[in-house]
Coordinates of C-alpha atoms and ligand atoms in Angstrom, one line a residue:
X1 CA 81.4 48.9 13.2
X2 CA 81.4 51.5 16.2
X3 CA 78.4 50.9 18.7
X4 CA 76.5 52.4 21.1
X5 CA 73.3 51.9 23.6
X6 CA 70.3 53.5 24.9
X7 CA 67.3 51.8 26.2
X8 CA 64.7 52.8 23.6
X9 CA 65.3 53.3 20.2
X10 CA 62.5 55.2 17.9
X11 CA 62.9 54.9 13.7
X12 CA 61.1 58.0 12.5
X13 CA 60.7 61.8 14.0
X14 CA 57.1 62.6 12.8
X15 CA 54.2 63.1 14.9
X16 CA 54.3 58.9 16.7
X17 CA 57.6 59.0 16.6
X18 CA 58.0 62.2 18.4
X19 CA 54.5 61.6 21.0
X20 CA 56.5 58.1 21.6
X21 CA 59.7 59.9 23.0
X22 CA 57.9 62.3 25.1
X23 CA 56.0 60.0 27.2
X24 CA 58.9 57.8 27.2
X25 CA 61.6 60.4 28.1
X26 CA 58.8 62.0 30.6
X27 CA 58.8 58.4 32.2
X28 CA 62.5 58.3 32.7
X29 CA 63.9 56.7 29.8
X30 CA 66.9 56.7 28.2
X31 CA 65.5 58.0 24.2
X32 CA 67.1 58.4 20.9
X33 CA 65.0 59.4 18.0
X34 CA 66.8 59.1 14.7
X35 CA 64.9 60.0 11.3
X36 CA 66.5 60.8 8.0
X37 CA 65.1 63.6 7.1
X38 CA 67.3 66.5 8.1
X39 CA 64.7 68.1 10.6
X40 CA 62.3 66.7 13.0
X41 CA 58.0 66.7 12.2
X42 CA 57.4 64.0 9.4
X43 CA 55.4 64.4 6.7
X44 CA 53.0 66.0 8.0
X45 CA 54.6 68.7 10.1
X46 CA 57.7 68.8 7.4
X47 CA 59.2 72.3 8.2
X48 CA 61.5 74.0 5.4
X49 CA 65.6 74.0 5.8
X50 CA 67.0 75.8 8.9
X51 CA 68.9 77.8 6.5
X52 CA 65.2 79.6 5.1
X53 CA 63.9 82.8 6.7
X54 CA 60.4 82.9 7.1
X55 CA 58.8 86.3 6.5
X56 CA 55.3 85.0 8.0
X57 CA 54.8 81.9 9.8
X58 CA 50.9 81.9 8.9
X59 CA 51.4 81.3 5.4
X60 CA 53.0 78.0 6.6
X61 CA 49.3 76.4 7.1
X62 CA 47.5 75.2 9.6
X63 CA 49.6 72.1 10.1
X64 CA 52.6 73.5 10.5
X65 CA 51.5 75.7 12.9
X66 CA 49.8 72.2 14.9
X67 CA 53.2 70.7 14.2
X68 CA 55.2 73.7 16.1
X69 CA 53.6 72.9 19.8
X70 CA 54.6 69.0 19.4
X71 CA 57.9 70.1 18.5
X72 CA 58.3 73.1 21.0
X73 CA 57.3 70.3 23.7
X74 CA 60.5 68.1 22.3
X75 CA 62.5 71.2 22.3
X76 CA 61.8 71.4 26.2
X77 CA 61.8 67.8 27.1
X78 CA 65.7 68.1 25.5
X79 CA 64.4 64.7 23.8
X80 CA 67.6 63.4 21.5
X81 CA 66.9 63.7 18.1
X82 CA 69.2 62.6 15.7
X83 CA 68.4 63.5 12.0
X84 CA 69.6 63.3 9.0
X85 CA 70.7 59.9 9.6
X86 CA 69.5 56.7 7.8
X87 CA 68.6 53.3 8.9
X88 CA 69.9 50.8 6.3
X89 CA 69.1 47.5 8.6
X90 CA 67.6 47.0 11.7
X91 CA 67.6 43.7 14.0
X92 CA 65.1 43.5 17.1
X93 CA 68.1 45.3 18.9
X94 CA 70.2 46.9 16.6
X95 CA 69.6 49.7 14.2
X96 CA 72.4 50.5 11.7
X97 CA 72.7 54.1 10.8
X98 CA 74.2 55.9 8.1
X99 CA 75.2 59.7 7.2
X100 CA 76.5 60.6 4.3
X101 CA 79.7 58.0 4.1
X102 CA 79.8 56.7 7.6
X103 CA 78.0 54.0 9.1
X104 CA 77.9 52.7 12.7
X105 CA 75.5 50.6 15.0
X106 CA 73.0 51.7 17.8
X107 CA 71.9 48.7 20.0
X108 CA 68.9 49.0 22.3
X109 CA 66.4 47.3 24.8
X110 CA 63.4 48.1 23.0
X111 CA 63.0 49.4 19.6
X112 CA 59.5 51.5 18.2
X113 CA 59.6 51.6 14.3
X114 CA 57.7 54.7 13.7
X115 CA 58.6 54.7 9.8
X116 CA 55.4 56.4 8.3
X117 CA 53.9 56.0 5.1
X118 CA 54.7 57.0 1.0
X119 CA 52.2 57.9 -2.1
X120 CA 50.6 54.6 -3.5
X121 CA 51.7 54.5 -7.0
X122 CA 49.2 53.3 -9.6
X123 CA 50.3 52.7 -13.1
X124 CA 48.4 54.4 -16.2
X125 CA 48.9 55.7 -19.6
X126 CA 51.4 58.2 -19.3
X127 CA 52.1 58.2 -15.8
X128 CA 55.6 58.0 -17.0
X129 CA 56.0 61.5 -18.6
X130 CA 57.6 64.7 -16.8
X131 CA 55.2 67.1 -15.5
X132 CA 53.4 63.5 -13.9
X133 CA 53.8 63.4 -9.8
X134 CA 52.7 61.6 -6.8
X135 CA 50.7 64.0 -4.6
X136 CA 52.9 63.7 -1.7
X137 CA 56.4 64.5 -3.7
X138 CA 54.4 67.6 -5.0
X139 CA 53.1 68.5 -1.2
X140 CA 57.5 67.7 0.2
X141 CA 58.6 70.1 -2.8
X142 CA 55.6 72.9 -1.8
X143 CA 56.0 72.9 2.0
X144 CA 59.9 72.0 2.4
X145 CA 61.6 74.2 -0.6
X146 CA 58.1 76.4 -1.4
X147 CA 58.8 75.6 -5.1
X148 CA 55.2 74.8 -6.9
X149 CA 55.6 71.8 -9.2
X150 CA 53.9 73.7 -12.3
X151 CA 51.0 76.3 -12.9
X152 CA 47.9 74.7 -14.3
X153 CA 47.1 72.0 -12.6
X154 CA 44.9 68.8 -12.0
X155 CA 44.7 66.5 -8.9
X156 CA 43.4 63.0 -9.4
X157 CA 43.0 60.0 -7.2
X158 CA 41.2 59.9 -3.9
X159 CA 41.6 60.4 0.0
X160 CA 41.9 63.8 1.7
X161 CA 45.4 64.4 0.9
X162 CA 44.4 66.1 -2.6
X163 CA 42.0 68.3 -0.9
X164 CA 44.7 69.3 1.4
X165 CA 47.2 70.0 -1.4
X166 CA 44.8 71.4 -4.0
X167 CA 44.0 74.4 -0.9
X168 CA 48.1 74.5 -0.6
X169 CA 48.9 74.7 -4.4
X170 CA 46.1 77.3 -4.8
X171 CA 47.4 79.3 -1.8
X172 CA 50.5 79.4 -3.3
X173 CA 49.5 80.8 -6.7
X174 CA 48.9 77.7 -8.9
X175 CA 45.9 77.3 -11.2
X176 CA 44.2 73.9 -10.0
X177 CA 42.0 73.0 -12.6
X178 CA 39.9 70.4 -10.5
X179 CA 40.2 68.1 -7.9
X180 CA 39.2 64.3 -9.3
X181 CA 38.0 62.0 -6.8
X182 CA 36.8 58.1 -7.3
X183 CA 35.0 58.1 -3.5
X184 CA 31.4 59.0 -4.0
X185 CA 30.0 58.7 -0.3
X186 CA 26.8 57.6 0.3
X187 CA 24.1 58.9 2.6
X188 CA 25.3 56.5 5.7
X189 CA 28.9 57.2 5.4
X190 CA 28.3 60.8 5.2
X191 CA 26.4 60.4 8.6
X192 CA 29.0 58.4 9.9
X193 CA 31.6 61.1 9.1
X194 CA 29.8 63.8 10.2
X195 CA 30.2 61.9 13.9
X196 CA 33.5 62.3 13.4
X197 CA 36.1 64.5 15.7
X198 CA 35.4 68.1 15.4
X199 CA 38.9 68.7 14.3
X200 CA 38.9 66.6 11.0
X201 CA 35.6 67.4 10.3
X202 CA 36.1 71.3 10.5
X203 CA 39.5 70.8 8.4
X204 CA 37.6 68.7 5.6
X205 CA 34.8 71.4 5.3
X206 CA 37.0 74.0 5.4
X207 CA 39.2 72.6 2.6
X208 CA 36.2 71.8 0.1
X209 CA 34.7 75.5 1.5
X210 CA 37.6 76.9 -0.1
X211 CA 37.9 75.1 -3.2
X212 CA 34.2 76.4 -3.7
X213 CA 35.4 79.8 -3.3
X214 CA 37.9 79.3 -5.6
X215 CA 36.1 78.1 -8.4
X216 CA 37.8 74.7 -8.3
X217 CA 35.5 71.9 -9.0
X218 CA 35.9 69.2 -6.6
X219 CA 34.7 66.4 -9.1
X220 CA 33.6 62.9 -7.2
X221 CA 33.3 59.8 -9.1
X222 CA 35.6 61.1 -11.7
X223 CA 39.4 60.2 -12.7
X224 CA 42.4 60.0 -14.5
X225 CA 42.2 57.7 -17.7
X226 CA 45.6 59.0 -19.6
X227 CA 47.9 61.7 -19.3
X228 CA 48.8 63.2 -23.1
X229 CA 52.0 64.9 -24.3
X230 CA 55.0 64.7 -26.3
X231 CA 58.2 65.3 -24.0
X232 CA 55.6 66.9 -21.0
X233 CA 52.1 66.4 -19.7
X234 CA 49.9 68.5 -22.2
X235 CA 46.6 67.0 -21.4
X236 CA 44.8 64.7 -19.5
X237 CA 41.7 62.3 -20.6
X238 CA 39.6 61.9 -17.6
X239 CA 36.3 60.3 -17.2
X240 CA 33.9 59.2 -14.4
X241 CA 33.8 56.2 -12.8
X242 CA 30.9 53.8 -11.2
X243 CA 31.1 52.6 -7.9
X244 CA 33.8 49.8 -8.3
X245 CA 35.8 52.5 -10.1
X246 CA 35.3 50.9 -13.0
X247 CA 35.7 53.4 -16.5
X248 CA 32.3 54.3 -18.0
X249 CA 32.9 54.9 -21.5
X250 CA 31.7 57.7 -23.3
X251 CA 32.0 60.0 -20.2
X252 CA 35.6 60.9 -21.4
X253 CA 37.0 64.4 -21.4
X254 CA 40.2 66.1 -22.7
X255 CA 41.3 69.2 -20.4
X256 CA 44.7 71.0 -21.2
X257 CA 47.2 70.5 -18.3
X258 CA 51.3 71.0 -17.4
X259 CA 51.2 69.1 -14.5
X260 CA 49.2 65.9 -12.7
X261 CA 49.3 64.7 -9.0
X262 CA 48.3 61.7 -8.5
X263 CA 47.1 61.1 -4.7
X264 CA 45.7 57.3 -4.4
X265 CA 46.3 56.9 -0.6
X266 CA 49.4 55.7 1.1
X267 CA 51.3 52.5 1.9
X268 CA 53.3 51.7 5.2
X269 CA 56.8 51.6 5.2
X270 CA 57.4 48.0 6.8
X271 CA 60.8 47.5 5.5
X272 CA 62.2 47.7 8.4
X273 CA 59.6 45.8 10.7
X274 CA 59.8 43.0 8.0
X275 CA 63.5 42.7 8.0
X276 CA 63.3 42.3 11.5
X277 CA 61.1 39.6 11.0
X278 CA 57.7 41.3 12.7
X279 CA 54.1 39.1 11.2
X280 CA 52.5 41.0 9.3
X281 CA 48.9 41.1 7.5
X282 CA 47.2 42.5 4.4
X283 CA 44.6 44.9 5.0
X284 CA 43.7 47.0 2.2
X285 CA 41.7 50.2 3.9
X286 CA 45.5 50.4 6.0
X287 CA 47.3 50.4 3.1
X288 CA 48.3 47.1 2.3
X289 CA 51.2 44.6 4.0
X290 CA 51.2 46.0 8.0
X291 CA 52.8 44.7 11.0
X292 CA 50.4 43.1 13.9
X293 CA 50.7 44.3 17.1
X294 CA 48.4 44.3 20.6
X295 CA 46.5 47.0 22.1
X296 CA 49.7 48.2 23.1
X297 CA 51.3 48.8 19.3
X298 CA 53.8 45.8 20.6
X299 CA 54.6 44.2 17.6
X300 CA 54.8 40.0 17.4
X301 CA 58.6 40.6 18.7
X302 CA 58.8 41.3 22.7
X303 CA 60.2 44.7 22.8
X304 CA 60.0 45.6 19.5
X305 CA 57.0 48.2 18.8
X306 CA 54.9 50.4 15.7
X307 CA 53.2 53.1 15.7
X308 CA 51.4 55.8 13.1
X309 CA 50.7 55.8 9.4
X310 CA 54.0 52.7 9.5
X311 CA 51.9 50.4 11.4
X312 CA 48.6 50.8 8.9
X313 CA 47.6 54.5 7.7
X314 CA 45.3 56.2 9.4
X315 CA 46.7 59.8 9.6
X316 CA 48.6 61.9 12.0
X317 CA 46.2 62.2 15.1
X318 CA 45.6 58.7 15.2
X319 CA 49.5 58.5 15.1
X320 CA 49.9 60.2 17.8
X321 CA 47.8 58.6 20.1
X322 CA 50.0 55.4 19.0
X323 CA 52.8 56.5 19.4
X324 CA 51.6 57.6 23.2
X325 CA 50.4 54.3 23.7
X326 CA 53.7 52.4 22.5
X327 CA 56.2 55.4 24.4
X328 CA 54.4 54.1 27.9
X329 CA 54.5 50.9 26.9
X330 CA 58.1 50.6 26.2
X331 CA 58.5 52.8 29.5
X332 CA 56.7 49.4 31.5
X333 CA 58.7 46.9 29.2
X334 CA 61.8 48.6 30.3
X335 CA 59.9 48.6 34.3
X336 CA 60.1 52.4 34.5
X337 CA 56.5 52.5 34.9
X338 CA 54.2 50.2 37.5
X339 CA 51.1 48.5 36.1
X340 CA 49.4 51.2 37.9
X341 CA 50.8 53.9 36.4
X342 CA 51.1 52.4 32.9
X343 CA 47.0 52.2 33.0
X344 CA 46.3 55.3 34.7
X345 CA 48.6 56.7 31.6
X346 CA 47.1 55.0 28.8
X347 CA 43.4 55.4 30.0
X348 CA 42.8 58.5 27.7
X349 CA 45.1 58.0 24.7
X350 CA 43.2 54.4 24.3
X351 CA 39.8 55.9 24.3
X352 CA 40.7 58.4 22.1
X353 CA 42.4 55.6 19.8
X354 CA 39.0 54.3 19.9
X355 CA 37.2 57.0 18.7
X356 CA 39.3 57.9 15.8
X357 CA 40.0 54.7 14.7
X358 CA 35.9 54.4 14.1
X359 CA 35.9 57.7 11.9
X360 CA 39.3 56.7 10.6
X361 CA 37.6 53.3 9.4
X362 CA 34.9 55.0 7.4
X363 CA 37.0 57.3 5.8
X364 CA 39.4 54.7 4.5
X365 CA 36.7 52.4 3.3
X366 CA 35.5 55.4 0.9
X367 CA 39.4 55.4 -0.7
X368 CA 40.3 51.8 0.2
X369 CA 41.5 50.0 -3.6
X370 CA 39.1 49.0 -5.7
X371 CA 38.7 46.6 -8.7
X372 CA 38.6 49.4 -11.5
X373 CA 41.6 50.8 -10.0
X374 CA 44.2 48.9 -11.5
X375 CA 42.1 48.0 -15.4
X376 CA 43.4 51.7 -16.4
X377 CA 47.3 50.1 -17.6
X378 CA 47.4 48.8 -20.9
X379 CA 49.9 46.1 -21.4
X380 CA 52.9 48.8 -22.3
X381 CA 52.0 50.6 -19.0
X382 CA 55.6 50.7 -17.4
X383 CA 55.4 49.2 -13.6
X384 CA 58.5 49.2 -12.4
X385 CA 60.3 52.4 -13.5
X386 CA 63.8 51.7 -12.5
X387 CA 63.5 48.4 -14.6
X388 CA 60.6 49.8 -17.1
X389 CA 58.8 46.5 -16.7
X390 CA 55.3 46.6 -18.6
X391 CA 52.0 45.2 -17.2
X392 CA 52.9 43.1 -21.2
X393 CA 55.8 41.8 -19.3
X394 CA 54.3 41.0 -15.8
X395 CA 51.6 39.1 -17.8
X396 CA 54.1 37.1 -19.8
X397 CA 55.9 36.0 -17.0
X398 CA 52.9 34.7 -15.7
X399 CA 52.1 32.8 -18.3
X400 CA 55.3 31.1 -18.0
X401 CA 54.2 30.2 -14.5
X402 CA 55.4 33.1 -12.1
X403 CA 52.8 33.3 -9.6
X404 CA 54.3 35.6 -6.9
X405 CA 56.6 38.7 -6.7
X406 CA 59.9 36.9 -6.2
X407 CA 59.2 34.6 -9.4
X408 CA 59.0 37.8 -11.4
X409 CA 62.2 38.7 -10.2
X410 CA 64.7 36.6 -12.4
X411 CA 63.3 37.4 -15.7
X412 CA 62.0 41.1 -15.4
X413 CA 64.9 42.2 -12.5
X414 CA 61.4 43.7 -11.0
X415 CA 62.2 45.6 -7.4
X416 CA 66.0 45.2 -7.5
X417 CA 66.6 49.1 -8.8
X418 CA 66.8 52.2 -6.7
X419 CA 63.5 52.3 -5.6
X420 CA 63.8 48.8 -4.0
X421 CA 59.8 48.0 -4.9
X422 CA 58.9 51.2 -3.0
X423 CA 57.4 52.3 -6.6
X424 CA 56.3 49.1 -8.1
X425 CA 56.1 46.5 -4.8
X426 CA 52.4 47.7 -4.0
X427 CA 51.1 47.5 -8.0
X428 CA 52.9 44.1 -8.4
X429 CA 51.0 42.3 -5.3
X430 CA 47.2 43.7 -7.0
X431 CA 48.4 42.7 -10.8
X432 CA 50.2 39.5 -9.5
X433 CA 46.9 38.8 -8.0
X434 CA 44.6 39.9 -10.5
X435 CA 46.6 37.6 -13.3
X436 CA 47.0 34.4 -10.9
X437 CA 43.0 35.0 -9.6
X438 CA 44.0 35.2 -6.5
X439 CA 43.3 37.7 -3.7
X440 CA 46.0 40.1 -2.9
X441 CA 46.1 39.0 0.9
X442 CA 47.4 35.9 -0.7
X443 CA 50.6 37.5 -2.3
X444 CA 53.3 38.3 -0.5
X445 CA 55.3 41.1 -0.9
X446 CA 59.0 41.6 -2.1
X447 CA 61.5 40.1 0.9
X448 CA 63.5 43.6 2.0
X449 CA 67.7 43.2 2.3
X450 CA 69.7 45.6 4.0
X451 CA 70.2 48.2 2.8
X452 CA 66.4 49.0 3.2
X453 CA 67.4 52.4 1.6
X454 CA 70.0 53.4 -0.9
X455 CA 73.7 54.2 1.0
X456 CA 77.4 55.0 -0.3
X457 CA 79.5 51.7 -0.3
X458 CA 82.2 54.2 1.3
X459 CA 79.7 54.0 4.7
X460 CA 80.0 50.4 5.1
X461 CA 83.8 51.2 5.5
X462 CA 83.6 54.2 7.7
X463 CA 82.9 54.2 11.5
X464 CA 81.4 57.2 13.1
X465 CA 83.2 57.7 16.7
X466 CA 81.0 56.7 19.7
X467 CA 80.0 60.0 21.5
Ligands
FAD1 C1 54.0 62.6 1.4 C2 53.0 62.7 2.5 C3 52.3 63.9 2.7 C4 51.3 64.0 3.6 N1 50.6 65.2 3.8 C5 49.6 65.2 4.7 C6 48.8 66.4 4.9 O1 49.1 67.4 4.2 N2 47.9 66.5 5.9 C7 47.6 65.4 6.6 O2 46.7 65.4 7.5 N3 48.3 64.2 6.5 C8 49.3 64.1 5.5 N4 50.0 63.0 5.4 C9 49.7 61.9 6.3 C10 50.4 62.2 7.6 O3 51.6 62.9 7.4 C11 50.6 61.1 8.4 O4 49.4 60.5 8.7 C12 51.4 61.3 9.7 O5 52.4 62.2 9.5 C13 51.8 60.0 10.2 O6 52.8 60.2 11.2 P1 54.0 59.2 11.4 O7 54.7 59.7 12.6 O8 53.4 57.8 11.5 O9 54.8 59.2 10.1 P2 55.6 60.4 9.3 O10 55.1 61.7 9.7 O11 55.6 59.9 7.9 O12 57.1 60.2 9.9 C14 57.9 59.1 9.6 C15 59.3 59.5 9.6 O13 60.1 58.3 9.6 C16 61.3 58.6 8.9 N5 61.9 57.4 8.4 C17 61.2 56.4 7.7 N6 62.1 55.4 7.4 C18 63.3 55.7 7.9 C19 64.6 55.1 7.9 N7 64.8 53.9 7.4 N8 65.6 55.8 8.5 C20 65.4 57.0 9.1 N9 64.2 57.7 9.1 C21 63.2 57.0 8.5 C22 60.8 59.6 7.8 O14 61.9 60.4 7.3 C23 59.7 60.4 8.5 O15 60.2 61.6 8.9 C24 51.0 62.9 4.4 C25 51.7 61.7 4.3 C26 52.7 61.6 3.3 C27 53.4 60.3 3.1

């Protein structure tokens, strides 16, 4: 395997990632960002393919056009960005990379995983039928290739993602029929949210402004009990909800759809932070499993840092401020930066941390998990999709005395497919629980092996040529 070395290597090109290199780079040190996706700005600043002509940047969004400075200031700073490229395994100073079929090493003094977050999957009747997506995989097709998912159709689940992609979908000429949210915010949490940053706050009204104006109901303490149809989604049963999210029968309602998001928050990726061995924690209003770190988004490995919606998710400014902090901090690991300097530097991106992370916490106590969430399966409710494991299954295999993930492995080959428990990993650790009586804190989750992501076999041959 060819190698090669820089002093900080960053995992991930969206808004931490990116705020990481430029105060590391500004700070003189020697940065590579590499990120698979085949252009820079994460998920939320995801731009289309270099090979599209825009007509009119302004029908882009607001985000994009947010996303453009960041990356304008990367463009100047000549910040190395290598995309398009894979990491398949990662030690605390090595990251292997991958394009297409070649493969080849990149060792470094300090590492910052800045790996982001994907849609939380949660199992229900249906969920299994075409025309059924995850919010976020609706949202990459809309904003990378501009191609709308279908034309009439319903948003379920909960969190401000929804509200951002039911304006998008609309915008774009789809019918949404209604926006279903579990959250139903009391009178405190309203008042704490309404403390929040101006620039969240005048997003969120402005997105539920416009579904008003639209005419699309924006339905809280409802959801998604079943989506109907024979070969497609036809129609979905929905129903409201009390406030553990529990089903309230008799409320049900049958509304003619050909397409479903679902949008029930995100989950960190720590694959790579756990193969290199970082502690982690279970916190549900961050997502689930996350990597500890200090004040300084160093993780429990010297050198080895996270930052943004990878480290718990919290959303895109508070990534940014983290990634910041962990940039200047791998700039003093790697004695670029005096102690001075280094807290002159951080002053303002902690206090804005600070701030956010108040608003941030209310926010995500209204869409943390809750126990209704997960009663919707029925016992043929597919979990793991690449396997087509039931809840029926999962529950068997307990009664024959599996009590965590790994002991569902050798019977129901759960989180071995394509996916490698991306899909099922987060549903396993609350049903796992939920079966044994135990508290998901208490489950750990699927061990990750290298390959973290799916690669050729023909890379592990390959060298790519040192530049
Ligand atoms: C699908 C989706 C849609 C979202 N839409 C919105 C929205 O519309 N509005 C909003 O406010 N927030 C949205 N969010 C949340 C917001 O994008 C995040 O809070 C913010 O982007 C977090 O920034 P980040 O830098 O931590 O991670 P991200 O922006 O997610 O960037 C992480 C990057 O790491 C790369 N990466 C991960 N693993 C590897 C690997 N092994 N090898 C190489 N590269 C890797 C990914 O390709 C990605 O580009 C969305 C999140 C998701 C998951």
């Amino acid at each position: 395997m060819t190698t090669r070395h820089v002093e900080l290597a960053i995992v991930g090109a969206g808004p931490a990632g990116l705020s990481a290199a430029l105060q590391a780079k500004a700070a003189g040190v020697n940065v590579v960002v590499i990120d698979e996706n085949e252009r820079p700005g994460g998920q939320i600043f995801r731009q289309p393919p270099a090979a599209f002509q825009i007509a009119d940047k302004n029908r882009l969004g607001r985000d994009f056009a947010r996303g453009r400075k960041l990356l304008d200031a990367v463009r100047e700073a000549e910040i190395c960005i290598e995309s398009g490229i894979t990491v398949w395994n990662a030690t605390s100073s090595t990251l292997s990379c991958c394009r297409t079929d070649r493969s080849w090493d990149i060792t470094s003094d300090a590492i910052l995983l800045a790996t982001g977050a994907y849609d939380r999957p949660v199992p229900l009747p249906g969920w299994t039928l075409p025309g059924v997506f995850t919010s976020g995989g609706v949202q990459t097709m809309l904003k990378s290739q501009r191609v709308l998912a279908g034309r009439r159709i319903l948003l379920a689940g909960t969190g401000p993602l929804n509200l951002v992609l039911a304006n998008q979908l609309a915008e774009a000429g789809a019918t949404v029929v209604a926006v279903l949210e579990l959250a139903r915010p009391r009178l405190h949490e309203l008042a704490a949210l309404a403390l929040g940053p101006w620039e969240l706050l005048s997003d969120g009204i402005g997105y539920v402004t416009n579904l008003v104006r639209r005419n699309i109901p924006l339905m809280r303490g409802w959801t998604l009990i079943e989506a109907r149809g024979s070969d497609h989604v036809e129609s979905a049963v929905i129903g409201r909800v009390d406030r553990d999210w529990r089903s309230i029968k008799g409320t049900e309602r049958v509304i003619e759809v050909d397409t479903i998001c679902l949008g029930y928050g995100l989950v960190p990726s720590t694959e790579l932070s756990r193969l290199i061995g970082c502690d982690h924690r279970y916190d549900a209003q961050l997502g689930g499993w996350v990597p500890t770190h200090d004040d300084y988004m160093e993780s429990s490995i010297p050198s080895v840092f996270v930052a943004g919606d990878g480290s718990g998710v919290a959303g895109s400014l508070v990534a940014i401020e983290e990634g910041r902090i962990a940039g200047l901090r791998a700039a003093w690991r790697l004695r670029k930066i005096d102690d001075v300097a280094f807290r002159r530097l951080t002053a303002a991106p902690l206090k804005r941390l600070r701030q956010l992370n108040r608003f941030r916490a209310v926010l995500d106590g209204l869409s943390a998990p809750r126990a209704g969430l997960f009663e919707r399966m029925t016992d043929d409710t597919v979990i793991c999709r690449c396997e087509e494991a039931s809840l029926g299954d999962c529950r068997q295999a307990v009664e024959r005395g599996a009590v965590s993930l790994t002991e569902l492995k050798p019977g129901l080959r759960v989180g071995m497919g394509m996916c490698q428990a991306r899909i099922c990993g987060p549903t396993l650790v609350e049903v796992v629980a939920r079966l044994t009586g135990r508290t998901p804190s208490s489950i750990m989750p699927f061990t990750p092996r290298p390959p973290v992501k799916p690669i050729p076999l023909a890379a592990l041959l390959k060298q790519e040529p040192v530049e």
